[in-house]
Amino acid sequence: MHLPALTRLAAACALALPLSSHALNILLTNDDGLTANVRALQSALVAAGHDVVVSVPCQNQSGKGASVNFFAPITPLAKACRNNAAPAGAPGVGPIAGLAQAHYVDGTPVMATLYGLDVLATQRWGKAPDLVISGPNEGQNMGDIVVSSGTVSNAQIALSRGLQAIAISADTDTTGNDALAAEVAQLSVQLI
């Protein structure tokens, strides 16, 4: 057999073999709050065998960058969280009803990420997650005016702690669109 033919055969055999992968402990966060993208990605990651904890801001916090609310205690919610993640009057931090291992924080994106890293990951795994995924964002993360989005800042805060992290953007058409959110989720799982 000629060397090029042998190389093609070896490549074909390698592609036919399943790739070995292992389950990851993943913190899923964003800057948009509870969205179709977060629900779809959590579901797809769990279906792929990963252990996923969600920690998102209560409200859409796009454009907040790496901000943190100082000198403002987290109090009961004055209004319901986005997409009914929690009702008005609920505690300022808590689980999202009907979504396993998912929590909201009435604060900025970075506050939700830090809660996920410092509280939820420790409770769930006794250590930091293997990977932090921020997104999929509803729309662009970077532009001419915004040079640091909440989505990117979430990944940066994880990276500053020596953790693996990725920020994912989707199109604004995924807002509330379960079919497109599922497609984005599958592409994200393939990337990971």
PDB file of C-alpha atoms in Angstrom, residues 28 30 32-44 54 56 82-83 99 135-138 170-186:
ATOM      1  CA  LEU A  28     -23.141  27.974  33.345  1.00  0.00           C
ATOM      2  CA  ASN A  30     -24.570  34.730  31.553  1.00  0.00           C
ATOM      3  CA  ASP A  32     -29.062  38.060  30.305  1.00  0.00           C
ATOM      4  CA  GLY A  33     -30.751  36.195  33.169  1.00  0.00           C
ATOM      5  CA  LEU A  34     -32.888  33.099  32.608  1.00  0.00           C
ATOM      6  CA  THR A  35     -33.169  32.671  28.827  1.00  0.00           C
ATOM      7  CA  ALA A  36     -34.091  30.041  26.269  1.00  0.00           C
ATOM      8  CA  ASN A  37     -30.345  29.835  25.500  1.00  0.00           C
ATOM      9  CA  VAL A  38     -29.448  28.973  29.109  1.00  0.00           C
ATOM     10  CA  ARG A  39     -32.224  26.383  29.398  1.00  0.00           C
ATOM     11  CA  ALA A  40     -31.257  24.754  26.094  1.00  0.00           C
ATOM     12  CA  LEU A  41     -27.523  24.694  26.832  1.00  0.00           C
ATOM     13  CA  GLN A  42     -28.013  23.283  30.322  1.00  0.00           C
ATOM     14  CA  SER A  43     -30.207  20.533  28.887  1.00  0.00           C
ATOM     15  CA  ALA A  44     -27.760  19.729  26.073  1.00  0.00           C
ATOM     16  CA  VAL A  54     -26.519  27.437  36.584  1.00  0.00           C
ATOM     17  CA  VAL A  56     -27.575  33.806  36.396  1.00  0.00           C
ATOM     18  CA  ARG A  82     -36.809  37.567  34.049  1.00  0.00           C
ATOM     19  CA  ASN A  83     -38.884  34.710  32.618  1.00  0.00           C
ATOM     20  CA  LEU A  99     -34.941  23.953  36.669  1.00  0.00           C
ATOM     21  CA  GLY A 135     -23.651  32.519  27.576  1.00  0.00           C
ATOM     22  CA  PRO A 136     -24.897  31.872  25.062  1.00  0.00           C
ATOM     23  CA  ASN A 137     -25.461  35.598  25.004  1.00  0.00           C
ATOM     24  CA  GLU A 138     -28.456  37.014  23.165  1.00  0.00           C
ATOM     25  CA  ALA A 170     -25.594  33.792  19.779  1.00  0.00           C
ATOM     26  CA  ASP A 171     -27.754  35.901  17.518  1.00  0.00           C
ATOM     27  CA  THR A 172     -30.429  38.186  18.931  1.00  0.00           C
ATOM     28  CA  ASP A 173     -32.920  35.981  17.052  1.00  0.00           C
ATOM     29  CA  THR A 174     -32.414  33.348  19.775  1.00  0.00           C
ATOM     30  CA  THR A 175     -34.226  35.556  22.322  1.00  0.00           C
ATOM     31  CA  GLY A 176     -37.202  33.477  23.398  1.00  0.00           C
ATOM     32  CA  ASN A 177     -36.765  31.164  20.390  1.00  0.00           C
ATOM     33  CA  ASP A 178     -36.535  27.595  21.701  1.00  0.00           C
ATOM     34  CA  ALA A 179     -35.704  26.086  18.280  1.00  0.00           C
ATOM     35  CA  LEU A 180     -32.762  28.427  17.632  1.00  0.00           C
ATOM     36  CA  ALA A 181     -31.642  28.142  21.254  1.00  0.00           C
ATOM     37  CA  ALA A 182     -31.496  24.344  20.852  1.00  0.00           C
ATOM     38  CA  GLU A 183     -29.383  24.741  17.718  1.00  0.00           C
ATOM     39  CA  VAL A 184     -27.003  27.119  19.523  1.00  0.00           C
ATOM     40  CA  ALA A 185     -26.816  24.648  22.419  1.00  0.00           C
ATOM     41  CA  GLN A 186     -25.856  21.751  20.150  1.00  0.00           C
TER      42      GLN A 186
END
